[in-house]
Each structure stands twice: as structure tokens, then as C-alpha cells.
Coordinates of C-alpha atoms in Angstrom, one line a residue:
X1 CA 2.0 -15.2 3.8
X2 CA -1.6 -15.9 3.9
X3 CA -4.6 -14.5 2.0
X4 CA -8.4 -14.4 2.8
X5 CA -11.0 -13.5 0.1
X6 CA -14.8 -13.4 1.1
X7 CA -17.6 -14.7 -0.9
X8 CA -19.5 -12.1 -2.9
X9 CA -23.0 -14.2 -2.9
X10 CA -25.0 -15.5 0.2
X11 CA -25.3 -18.3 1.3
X12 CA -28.8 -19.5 -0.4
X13 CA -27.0 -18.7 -3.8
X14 CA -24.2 -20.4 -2.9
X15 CA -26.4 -23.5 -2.3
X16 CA -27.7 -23.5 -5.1
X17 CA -24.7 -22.9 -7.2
X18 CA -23.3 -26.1 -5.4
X19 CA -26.5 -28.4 -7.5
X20 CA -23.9 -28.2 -10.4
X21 CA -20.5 -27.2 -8.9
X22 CA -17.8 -29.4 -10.0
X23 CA -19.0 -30.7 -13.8
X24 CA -16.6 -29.9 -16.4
X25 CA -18.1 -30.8 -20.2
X26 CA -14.6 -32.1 -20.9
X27 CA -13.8 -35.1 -23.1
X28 CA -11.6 -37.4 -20.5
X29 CA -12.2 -40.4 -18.3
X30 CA -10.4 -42.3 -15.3
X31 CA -7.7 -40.5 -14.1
X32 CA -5.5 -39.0 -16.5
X33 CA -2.9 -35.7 -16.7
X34 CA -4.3 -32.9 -19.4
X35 CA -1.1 -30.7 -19.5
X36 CA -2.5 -28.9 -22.6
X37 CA -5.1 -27.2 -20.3
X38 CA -4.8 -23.6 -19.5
X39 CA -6.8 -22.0 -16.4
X40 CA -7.2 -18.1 -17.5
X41 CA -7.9 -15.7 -14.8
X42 CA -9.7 -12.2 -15.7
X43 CA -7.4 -12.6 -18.9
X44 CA -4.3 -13.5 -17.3
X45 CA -3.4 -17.5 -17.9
X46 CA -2.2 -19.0 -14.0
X47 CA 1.4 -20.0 -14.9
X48 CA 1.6 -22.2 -12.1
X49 CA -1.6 -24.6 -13.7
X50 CA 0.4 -27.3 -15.5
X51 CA -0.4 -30.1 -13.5
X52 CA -4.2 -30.2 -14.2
X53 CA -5.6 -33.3 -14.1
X54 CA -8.9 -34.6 -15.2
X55 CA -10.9 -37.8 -13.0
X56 CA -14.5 -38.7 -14.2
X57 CA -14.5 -35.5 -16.7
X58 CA -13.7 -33.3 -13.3
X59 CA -10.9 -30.8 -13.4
X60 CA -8.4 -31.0 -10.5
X61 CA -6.0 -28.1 -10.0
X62 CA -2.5 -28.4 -7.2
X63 CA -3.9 -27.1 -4.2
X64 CA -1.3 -24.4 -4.7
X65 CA -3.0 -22.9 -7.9
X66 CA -5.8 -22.1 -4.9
X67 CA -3.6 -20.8 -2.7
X68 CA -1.3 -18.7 -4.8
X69 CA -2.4 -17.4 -8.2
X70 CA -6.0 -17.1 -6.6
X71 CA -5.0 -15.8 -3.1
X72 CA -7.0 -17.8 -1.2
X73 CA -5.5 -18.7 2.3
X74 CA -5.3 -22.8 2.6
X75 CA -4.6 -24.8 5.9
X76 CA -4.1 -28.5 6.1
X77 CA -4.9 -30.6 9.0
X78 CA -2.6 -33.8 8.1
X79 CA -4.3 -35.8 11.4
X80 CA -7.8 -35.3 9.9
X81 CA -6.4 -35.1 6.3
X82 CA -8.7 -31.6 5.7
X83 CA -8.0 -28.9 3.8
X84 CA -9.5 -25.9 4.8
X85 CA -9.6 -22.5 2.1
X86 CA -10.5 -19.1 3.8
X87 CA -11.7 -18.3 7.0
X88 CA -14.5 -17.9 9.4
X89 CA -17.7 -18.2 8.1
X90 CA -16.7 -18.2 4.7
X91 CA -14.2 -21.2 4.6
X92 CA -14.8 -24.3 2.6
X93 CA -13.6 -27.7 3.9
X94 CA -12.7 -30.4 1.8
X95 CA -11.3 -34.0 3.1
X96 CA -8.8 -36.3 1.4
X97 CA -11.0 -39.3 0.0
X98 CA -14.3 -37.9 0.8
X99 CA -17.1 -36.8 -1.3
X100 CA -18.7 -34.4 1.3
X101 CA -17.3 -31.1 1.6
X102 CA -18.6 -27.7 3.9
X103 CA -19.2 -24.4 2.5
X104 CA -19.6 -22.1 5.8
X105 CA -23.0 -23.9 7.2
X106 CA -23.7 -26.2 4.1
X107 CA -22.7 -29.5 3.6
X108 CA -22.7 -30.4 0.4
X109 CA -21.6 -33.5 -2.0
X110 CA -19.1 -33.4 -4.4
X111 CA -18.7 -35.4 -7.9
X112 CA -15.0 -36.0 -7.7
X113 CA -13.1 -35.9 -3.7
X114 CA -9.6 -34.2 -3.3
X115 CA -6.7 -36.6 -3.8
X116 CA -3.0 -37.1 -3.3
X117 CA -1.1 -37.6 -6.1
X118 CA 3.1 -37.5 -6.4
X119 CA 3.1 -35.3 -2.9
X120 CA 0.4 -32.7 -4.9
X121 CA -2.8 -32.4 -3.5
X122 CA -5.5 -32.2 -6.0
X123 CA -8.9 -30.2 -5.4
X124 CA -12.0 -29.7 -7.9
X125 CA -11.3 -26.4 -10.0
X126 CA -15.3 -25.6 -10.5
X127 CA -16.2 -26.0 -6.9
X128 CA -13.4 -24.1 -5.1
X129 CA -14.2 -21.1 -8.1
X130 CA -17.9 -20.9 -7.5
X131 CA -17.6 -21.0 -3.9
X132 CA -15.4 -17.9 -3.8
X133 CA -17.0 -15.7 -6.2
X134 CA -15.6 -16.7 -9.3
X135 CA -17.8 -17.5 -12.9
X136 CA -16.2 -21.1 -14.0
X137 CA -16.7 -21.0 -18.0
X138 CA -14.8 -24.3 -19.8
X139 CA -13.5 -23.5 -23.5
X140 CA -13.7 -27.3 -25.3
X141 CA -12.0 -26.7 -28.5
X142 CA -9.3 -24.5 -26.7
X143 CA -9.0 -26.3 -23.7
X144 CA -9.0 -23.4 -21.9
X145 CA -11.1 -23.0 -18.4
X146 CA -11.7 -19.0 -18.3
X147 CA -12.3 -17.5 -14.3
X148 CA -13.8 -14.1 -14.3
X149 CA -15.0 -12.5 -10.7
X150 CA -18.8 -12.7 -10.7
X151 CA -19.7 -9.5 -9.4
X152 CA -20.3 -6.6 -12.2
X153 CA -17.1 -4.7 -13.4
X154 CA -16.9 -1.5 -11.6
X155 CA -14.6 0.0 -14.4
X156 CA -16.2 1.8 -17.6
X157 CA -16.5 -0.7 -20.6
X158 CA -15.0 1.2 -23.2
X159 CA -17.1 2.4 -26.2
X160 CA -16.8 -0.2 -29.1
X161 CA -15.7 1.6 -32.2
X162 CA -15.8 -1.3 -35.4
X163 CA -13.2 -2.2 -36.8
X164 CA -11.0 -1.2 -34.0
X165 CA -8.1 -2.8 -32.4
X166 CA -7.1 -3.4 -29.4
X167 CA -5.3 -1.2 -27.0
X168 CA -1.4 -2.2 -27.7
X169 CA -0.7 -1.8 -23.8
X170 CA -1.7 -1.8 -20.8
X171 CA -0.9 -0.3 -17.2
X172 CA -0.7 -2.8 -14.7
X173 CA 1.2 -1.0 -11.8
X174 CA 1.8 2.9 -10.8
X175 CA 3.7 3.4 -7.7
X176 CA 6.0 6.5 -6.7
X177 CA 9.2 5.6 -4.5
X178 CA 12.7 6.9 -4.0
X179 CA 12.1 10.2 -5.4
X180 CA 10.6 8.7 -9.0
X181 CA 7.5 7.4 -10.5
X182 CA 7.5 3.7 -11.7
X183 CA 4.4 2.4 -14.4
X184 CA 4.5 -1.3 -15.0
X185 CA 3.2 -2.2 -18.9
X186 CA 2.1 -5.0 -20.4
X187 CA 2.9 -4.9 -24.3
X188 CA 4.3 -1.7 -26.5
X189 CA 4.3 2.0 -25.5
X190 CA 5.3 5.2 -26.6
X191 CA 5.2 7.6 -24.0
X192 CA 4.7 11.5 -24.9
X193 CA 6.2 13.8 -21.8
X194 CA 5.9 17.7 -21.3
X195 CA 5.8 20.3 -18.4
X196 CA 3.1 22.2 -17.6
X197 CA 2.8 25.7 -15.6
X198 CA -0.4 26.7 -13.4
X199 CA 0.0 25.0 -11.8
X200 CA 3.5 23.4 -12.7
X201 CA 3.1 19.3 -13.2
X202 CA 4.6 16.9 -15.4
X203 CA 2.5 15.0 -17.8
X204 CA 3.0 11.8 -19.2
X205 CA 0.6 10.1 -22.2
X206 CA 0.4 7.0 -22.4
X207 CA -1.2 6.7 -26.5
X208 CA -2.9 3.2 -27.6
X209 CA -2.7 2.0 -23.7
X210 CA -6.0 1.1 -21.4
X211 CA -5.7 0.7 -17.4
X212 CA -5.1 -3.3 -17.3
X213 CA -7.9 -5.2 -15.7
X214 CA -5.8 -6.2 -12.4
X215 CA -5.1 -2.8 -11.5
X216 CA -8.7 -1.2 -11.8
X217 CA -10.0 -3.6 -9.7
X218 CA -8.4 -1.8 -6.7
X219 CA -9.4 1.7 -7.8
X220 CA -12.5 3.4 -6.3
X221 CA -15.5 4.6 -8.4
X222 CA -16.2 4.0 -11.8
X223 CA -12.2 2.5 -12.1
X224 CA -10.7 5.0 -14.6
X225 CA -8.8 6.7 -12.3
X226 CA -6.7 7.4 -9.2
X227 CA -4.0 9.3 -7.8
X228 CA -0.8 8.1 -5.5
X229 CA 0.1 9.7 -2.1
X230 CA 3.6 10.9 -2.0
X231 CA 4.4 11.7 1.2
X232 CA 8.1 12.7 2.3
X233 CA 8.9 13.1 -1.7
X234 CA 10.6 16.8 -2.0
X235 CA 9.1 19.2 -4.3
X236 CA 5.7 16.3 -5.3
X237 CA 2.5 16.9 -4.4
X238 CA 0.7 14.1 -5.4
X239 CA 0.4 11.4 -8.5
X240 CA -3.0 11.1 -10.3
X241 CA -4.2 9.1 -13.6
X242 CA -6.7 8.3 -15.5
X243 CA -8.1 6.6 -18.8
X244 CA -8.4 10.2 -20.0
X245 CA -9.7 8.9 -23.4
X246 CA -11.5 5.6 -24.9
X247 CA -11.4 6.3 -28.2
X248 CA -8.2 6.5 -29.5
X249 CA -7.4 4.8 -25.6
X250 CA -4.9 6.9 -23.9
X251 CA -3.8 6.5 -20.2
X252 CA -2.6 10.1 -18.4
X253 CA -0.7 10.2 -15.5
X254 CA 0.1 13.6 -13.8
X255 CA 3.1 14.7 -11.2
X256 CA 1.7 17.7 -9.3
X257 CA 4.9 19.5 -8.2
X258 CA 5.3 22.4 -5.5
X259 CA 7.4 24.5 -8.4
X260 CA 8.8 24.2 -12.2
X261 CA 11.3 21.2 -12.2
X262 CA 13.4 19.5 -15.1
X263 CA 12.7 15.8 -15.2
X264 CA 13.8 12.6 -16.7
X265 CA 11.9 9.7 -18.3
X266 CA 13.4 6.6 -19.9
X267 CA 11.9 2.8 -19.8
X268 CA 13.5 -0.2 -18.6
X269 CA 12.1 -3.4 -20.0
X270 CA 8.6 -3.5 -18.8
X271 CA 8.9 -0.5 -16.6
X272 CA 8.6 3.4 -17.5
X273 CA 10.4 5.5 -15.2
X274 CA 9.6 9.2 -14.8
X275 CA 12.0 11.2 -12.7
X276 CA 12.0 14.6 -11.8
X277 CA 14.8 16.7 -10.7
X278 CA 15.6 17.1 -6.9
X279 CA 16.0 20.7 -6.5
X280 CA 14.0 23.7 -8.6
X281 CA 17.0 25.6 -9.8
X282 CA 16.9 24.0 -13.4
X283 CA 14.8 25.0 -16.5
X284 CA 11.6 23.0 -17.2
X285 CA 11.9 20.8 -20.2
X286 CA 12.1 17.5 -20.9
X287 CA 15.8 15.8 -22.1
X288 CA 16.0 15.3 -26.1
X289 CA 16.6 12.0 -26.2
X290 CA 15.7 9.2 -23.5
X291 CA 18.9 7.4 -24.2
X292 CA 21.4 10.3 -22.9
X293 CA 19.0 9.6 -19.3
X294 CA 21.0 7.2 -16.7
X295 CA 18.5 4.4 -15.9
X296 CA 18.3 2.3 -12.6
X297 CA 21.3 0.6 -11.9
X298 CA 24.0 2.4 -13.5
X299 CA 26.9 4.0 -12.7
X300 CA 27.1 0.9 -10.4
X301 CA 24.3 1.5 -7.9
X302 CA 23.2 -1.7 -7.0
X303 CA 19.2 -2.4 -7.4
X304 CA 16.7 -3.6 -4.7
X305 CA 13.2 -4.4 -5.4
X306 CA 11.1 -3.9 -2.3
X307 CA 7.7 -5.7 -2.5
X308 CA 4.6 -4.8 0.0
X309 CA 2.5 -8.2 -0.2
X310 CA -1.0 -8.5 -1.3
X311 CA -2.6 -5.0 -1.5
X312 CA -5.9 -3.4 -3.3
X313 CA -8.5 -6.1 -3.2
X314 CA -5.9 -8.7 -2.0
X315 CA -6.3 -8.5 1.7
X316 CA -3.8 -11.0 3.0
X317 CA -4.7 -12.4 6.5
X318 CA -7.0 -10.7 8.7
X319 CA -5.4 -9.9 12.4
X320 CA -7.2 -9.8 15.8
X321 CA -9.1 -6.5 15.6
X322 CA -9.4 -6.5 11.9
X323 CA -5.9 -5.2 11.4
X324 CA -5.4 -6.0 7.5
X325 CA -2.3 -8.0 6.1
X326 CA -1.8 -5.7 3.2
X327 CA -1.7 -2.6 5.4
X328 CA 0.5 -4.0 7.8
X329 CA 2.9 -5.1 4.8
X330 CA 3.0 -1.6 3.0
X331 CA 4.0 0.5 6.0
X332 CA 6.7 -1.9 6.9
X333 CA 8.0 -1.7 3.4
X334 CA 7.7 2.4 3.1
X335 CA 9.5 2.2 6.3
X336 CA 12.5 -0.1 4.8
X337 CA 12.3 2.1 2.0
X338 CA 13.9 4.9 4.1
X339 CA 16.2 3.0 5.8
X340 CA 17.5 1.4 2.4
X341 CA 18.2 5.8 1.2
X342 CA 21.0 5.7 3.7
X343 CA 22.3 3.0 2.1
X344 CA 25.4 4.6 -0.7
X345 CA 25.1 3.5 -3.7
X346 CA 21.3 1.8 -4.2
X347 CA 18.6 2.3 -6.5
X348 CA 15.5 1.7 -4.8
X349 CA 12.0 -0.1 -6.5
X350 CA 8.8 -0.3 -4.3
X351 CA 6.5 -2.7 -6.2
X352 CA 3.8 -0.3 -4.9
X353 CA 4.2 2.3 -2.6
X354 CA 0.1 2.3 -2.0
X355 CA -2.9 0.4 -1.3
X356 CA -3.6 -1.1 -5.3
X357 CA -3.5 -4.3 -6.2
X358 CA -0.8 -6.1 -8.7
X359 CA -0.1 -9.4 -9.6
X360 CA 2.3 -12.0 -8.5
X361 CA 3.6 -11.8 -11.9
X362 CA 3.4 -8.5 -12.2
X363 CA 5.9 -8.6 -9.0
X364 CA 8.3 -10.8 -11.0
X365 CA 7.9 -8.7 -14.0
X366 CA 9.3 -5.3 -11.9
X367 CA 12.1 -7.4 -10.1
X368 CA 13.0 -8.3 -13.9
X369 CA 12.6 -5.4 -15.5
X370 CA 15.2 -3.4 -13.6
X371 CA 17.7 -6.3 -13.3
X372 CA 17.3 -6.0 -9.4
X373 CA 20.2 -7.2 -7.0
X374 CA 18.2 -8.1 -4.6
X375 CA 14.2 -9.0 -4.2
X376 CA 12.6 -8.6 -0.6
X377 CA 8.7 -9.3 -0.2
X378 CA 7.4 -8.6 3.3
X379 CA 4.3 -10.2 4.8
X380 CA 2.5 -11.4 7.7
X381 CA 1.6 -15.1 9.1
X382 CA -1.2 -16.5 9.9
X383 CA -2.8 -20.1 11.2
X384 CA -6.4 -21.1 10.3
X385 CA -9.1 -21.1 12.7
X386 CA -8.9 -23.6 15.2
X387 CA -5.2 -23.8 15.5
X388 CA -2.9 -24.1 18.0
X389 CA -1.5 -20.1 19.1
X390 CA 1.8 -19.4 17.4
X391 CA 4.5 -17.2 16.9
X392 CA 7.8 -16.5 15.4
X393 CA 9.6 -15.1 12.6
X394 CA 10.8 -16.7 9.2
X395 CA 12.5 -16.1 5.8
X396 CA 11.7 -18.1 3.0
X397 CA 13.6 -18.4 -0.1
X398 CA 13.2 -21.1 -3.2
X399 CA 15.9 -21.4 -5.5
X400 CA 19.4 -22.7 -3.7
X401 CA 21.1 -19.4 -4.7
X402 CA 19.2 -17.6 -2.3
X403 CA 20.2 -19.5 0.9
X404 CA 23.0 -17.3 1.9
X405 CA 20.4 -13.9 1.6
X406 CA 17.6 -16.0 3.0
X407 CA 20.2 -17.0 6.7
X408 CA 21.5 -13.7 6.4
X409 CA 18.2 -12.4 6.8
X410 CA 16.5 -13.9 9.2
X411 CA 19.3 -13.5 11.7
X412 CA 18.9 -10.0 11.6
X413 CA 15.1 -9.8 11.6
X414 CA 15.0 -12.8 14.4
X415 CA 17.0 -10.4 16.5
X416 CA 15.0 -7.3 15.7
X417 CA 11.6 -9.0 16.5
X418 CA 12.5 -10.9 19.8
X419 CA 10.3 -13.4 18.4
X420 CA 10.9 -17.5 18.4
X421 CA 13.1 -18.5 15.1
X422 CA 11.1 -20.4 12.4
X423 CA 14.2 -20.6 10.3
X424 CA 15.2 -19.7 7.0
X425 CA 13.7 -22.2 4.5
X426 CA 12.5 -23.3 1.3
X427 CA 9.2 -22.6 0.0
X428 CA 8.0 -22.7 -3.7
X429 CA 6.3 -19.2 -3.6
X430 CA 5.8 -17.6 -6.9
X431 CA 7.6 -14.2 -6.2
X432 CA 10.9 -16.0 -5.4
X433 CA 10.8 -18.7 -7.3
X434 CA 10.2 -17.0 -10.9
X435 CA 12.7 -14.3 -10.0
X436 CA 16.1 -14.7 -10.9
X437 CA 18.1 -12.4 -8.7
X438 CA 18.5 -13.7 -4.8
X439 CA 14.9 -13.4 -3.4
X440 CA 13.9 -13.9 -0.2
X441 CA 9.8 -13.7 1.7
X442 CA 10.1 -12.4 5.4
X443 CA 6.8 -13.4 7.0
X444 CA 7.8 -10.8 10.4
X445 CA 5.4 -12.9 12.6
X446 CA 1.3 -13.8 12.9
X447 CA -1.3 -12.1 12.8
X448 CA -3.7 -14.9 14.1
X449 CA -5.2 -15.1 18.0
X450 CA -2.5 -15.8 20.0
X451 CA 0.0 -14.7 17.8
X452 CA 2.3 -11.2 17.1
X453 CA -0.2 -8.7 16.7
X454 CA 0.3 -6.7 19.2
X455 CA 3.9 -6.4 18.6
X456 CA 3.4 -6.2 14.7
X457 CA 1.5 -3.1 14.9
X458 CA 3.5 -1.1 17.2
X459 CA 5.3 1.4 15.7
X460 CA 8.7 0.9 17.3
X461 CA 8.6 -2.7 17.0
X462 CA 7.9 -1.7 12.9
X463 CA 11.0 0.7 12.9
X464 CA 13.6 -1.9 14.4
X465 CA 12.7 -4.8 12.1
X466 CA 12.4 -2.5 8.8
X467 CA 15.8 -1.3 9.8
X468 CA 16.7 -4.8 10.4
X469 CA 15.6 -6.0 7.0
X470 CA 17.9 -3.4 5.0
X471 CA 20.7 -4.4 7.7
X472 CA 20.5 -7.7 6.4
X473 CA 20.2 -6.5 2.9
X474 CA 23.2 -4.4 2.8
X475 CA 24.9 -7.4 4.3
X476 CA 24.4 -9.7 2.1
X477 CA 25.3 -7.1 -0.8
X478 CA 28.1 -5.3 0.6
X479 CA 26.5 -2.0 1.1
X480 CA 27.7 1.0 3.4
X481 CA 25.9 3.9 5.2
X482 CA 26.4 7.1 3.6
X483 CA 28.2 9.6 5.6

């Protein structure tokens, strides 16, 4: 799993950002841990930034606040102790000990060098955030550093009324999978549902709810709307939604059907779920009361969470050819998807089921939401630039409950991809390590020179691992084929 995000400025503005990069007004001295510190980023506080430390008023971050809440893709050279953070032209290197560090053709100097400390390695927060696009503000009183993207919000600002509140929700995911539409939400919602004729869709309101900030960053335009491809979904058309109004805030999404169709919508902790009705021989309407609507899970159906890694702005790795990560990762997931339908028995969760981006949390939060049985999240490797060729396949897991998915796994997909074995491991990854269910990450094989790619994007070679990975998942949970 590996991400790459380009800089947004050139390179004589990056220079000159560099003059100051690195000074954080903060009130410490000598080396000393500052666990009150929170890192927020675009509103969102970076759960994994509790081991922030302060050296000569510099804030250090673990090298894996870089590499996972900000998606930046980090190799380490341990013979020439470097650490190297995207790719290309754009990459910064930074060396254990030394106060020189390269961004893409300028060497600059640093204030404060990385560091070792308890097997963490330690980079500066306000040099790696510049550097990659992001504005680096530091809140004294609230000990709070605050990283926003630097380039202007493509989104609508909405119209300030006074005196008004906030929005008391907002959407942070929309996918459609498995015959039903899925909204991730962040805080309290009442949905208001009807069916409409001429043509015949289902609408759902979302009142006092705004698009979250996350999710419009991967939406085209102005960022108030979008629409979801549903292809192979009987009797949908399409998925669309908007920020339909600003004041009141009201989010509406829209299922385009080919004719009149009953439907079902009930919520599931952070998750709404709007289902409509397979075949068109029922009335239109919508049920009286959510709570007489099975939810996901019941009746015994066992729940899998399929996650598509990275996605909207997050690119993930960049293949030979320009093949993206994120791309790669969605069709192998859509393609496990209907492998996992002839599975009896299963209730099937895509994450997202198109090209828009979500959160790591916001990953979590779905898994957790539906009380999922099982949490797969599908990537590609990669190697940084310079490296030796490689190849091979490997599951990772973090938490020792899910070993026996993690080996159960990667036997099947190690058999599916004909590549060489990396093992099934242990990682601390955010998406199976915050989950609570048995998770596991299958990185299928690298996208780097020398690597997989050619076999990763054939389509055959696709089909026999995605059937592979819900082999191994009905495995492990005890699943049969229907029929």
C-alpha cells in the first residue's frame, strides 16, 4: 500500500517557503514528549499523532503520521539511513542525524534533523507539510497544529447567515453496492424519503446536513455535487447528489430507477442505507416505520466490508505507464463484489464503489457501523525510486485475532497470482488496526518498474485473484456457494 501526492507549488515557491519551514512558535526546549498536542487536518484531528514531540521548539511527528493519515508514500534506506517521501521529482529526502535535506533539485537546511527514538522515527511536521502542499498554522493556547491544503477550495463556501448554526451532519461517503445505496454521516440526521414519478426515482433529504470537506475534494466542478455509476444494478440507473440548499443546508441524493419500485431505508450507526426493491411488481411508497425494515446482518447473513484503497484525490502508487493505484484497487474490489453475491448468506459493504475519496477513518467508521464479519482492503505495492525490482504477493493483518483470516488469505491469493509469497504479517495499518472485526490488507503485487504490472492489469489475472480473495473469505467464515 503506497501513496504518492504531488506538490501543488513550483519549485521557486517551494524554495522560498523552505527560508522558514520547520519553526514552530511553541513554548518547549531540549527534547521533550508533548502528548497534549493535536495535529488537525482539513478539520479532522490525525488519531494516530500522540507521540509528538518537541526538540529546540520544532515539532516532530512518527514518520507514520506522514505516511498514513497524510498519504504520502515513505521508503527507508537503512544502509544510508534516508528516508525518502514521494516520488520522482517531487520527493523529499531527509537523513537520520543530518541537517540537510532535498526537496526534488533543492537542498536545503533544516533547524531540527530526523531522529530515532524508542524504534519511532521522528521527522519535522512544518517541513514535510509545506513541502507537499499543505498550510502549517500552530494554535499556542490550544496546542493544536491546524493542516489545511494550500490550494483554493474548489467547493462553494456557503452563504453566512448570523446567528446561524452549524450544519448538524455531514456526508462523508456515498457509494452504491450489492443492490443498495450506502451514505456515511458524521453527527445527527433525519432523513426524509419519497418516490417520485416522471420520471420514477427515489429521493432522499438529508435536512441540517452539508457534503463533509473530505468527500468534495474528489468531486469535479464547483464541489456540490455528483452522481454514482451503477452499473450491473437491476432496475437503477444512476445515483446523483447535491448540496441542493445552503440555507437551511440540505444534502439530496437521488436513485434514478428504470420503473416505479417500493424501497427500504433504515440507518445503521453511522451509516444510512437506502434499498430499493428488486423486482417492479410492488406499489411505490415508502415503509411506515424504519424499524419494521431488516438491516444488514440480520436474519443471520453474515457482513463483509469490502474496501477499494485510496481513491478520489488519493492516488496510491503510480504503475509503469501511469496506471493509477486507486483505479487498479476499485475494479479488483467491484470484481470481488460479484464473486462475494454467490456467496448464501452475506450482506455485502463496498466502502465505495467509485472513484471519491474517504478517509482512513471513515473506512473504520463503515466496517463499524454495520458490525461487519469480516474487513478486506485491497491495494497495490510499490518500491521507491531507485530500488531493487520486486515482486510478490502479501496479506497484512495487525491485531493477533486476525492471523488465521490473514494465512488463510494469502494462500489463496498466492495461488491465484502465481507470484513469489511475501507472507502473511503484521503491520500497524490504520484500517486493520482500528477495526475490531478480523481485518486483513492484500497488497496483490507491485506496481513499481520491474514489478507485477503487467499481470495486475490484465483482466484475467484480475478475475482469478478477486475470485481468490472471496475463496479465502468464505473460508475463513464458513460460507457456501448458492445453488
Amino acid at each position: 500500500m503506497s501513496t504518492i501526492k504531488g506538490f501543488r507549488r513550483g519549485w521557486i515557491r517551494l524554495a522560498a517557503l523552505l527560508a522558514f519551514a520547520a519553526v514552530f512558535l511553541i513554548p518547549h526546549s531540549g527534547f521533550a514528549a508533548a502528548p497534549a498536542t493535536k495535529i488537525v487536518l482539513n478539520a479532522r484531528e490525525l488519531t494516530e499523532a500522540k507521540d509528538v514531540m518537541t526538540v529546540g521548539n520544532i515539532t516532530m511527528v512518527p514518520i507514520r503520521v506522514v505516511s498514513e493519515e497524510l498519504w504520502y508514500k515513505v521508503g527507508w534506506n537503512k544502509q544510508r539511513q534516508r528516508i525518502t517521501i514521494g516520488e520522482g521529482s517531487d520527493r523529499l529526502v531527509l537523513t537520520l542525524g543530518e541537517t540537510s535535506a532535498e526537496a526534488g533539485p533543492v537542498s536545503v537546511s533544516l533547524q531540527q534533523p530526523p531522529f530515532v527514538k524508542s524504534n519511532t522515527t521522528y521527522v519535522p511536521l512544518r517541513f514535510v507539510g509545506t513541502q507537499m502542499g499543505l498550510e502549517v498554522k500552530w494554535d499556542a493556547p490550544n496546542r493544536t497544529v491546524y493542516l489545511t491544503n494550500e490550494e483554493p477550495a474548489e467547493q462553494p463556501v456557503p452563504e453566512e447567515v448570523p446567528g446561524a448554526q452549524p450544519p448538524s451532519a455531514s456526508v462523508q461517503q456515498i457509494s452504491f453496492a450489492d443492490g443498495r445505496l450506502s451514505v456515511l454521516l458524521d453527527g445527527e440526521y433525519s432523513p426524509v424519503s419519497s418516490v417520485l414519478t416522471g420520471p420514477d426515482r427515489i429521493v432522499v433529504d438529508l435536512p441540517d446536513t452539508t457534503l463533509g470537506s473530505g468527500f468534495v475534494q474528489g468531486l469535479p466542478g464547483a464541489g456540490n455535487q455528483g452522481s454514482i455509476e451503477t452499473q450491473g444494478q437491476a432496475g437503477i440507473t444512476g445515483v446523483r447528489f447535491s448540496l441542493f440548499s445552503r440555507s437551511p443546508s440540505l444534502v439530496r441524493i437521488v436513485i434514478d430507477l428504470e420503473r416505479p419500485s417500493d424501497y427500504k431505508i433504515y440507518s445503521q450507526g453511522q451509516v444510512l442505507f437506502v434499498e430499493p426493491a428488486q423486482t417492479g411488481d410492488t406499489p411505490p411508497g415508502k415503509p411506515d416505520s424504519a424499524s419494521l425494515v431488516p438491516e444488514v446482518g440480520d436474519a443471520g447473513r453474515r457482513v463483509i466490508v469490502v474496501d477499494a484503497g485510496h481513491g478520489g484525490k488519493q492516488t496510491g502508487a503510480v504503475g509503469v505507464g501511469g496506471v493509477l493505484e486507486k483505479d487498479l484497487n476499485l475494479a479488483m474490489a467491484l470484481k470481488v463484489e460479484a464473486q462475494l453475491k454467490r456467496l448464501a448468506g452475506v450482506d455485502i459493504v463496498m466502502t465505495r464503489s467509485d472513484d471519491t475519496t474517504l478517509s482512513l477513518q471513515g473506512r473504520v467508521d463503515i466496517a463499524e457501523s454495520v458490525h461487519a464479519d469480516a474487513f478486506v482492503s485491497i491495494h497495490g505495492n510499490s518500491m521507491p525510486i531507485g530500488s531493487p525490482p520486486t515482486s510478490g504477493t502479501e496479506t497484512l493483518y495487525s491485531r493477533p485475532d486476525s492471523q488465521v483470516f490473514a494465512e488463510t488469505m494469502q494462500r489463496h491469493v498466492l495461488e491465484a497470482t502465481g507470484l513469489r509469497s511475501r507472507g502473511a504479517r503484521t503491520q500497524s495499518l490504520h484500517v486493520t488496526r482500528e477495526t475490531t472485526m478480523p481485518a486483513v490488507l492484500v497488497e496483490t503485487g507491485f506496481m513499481s518498474p520491474g514489478g507485477d504490472i503487467e499481470q495486475m492489469i490484465d483482466e484475467n489475472w484480475q478475475d482469478k485473484v478477486a475470485a481468490s480473495i472471496a475463496a479465502g473469505i468464505a473460508e475463513y467464515l464458513g460460507l457456501n456457494v448458492n445453488g
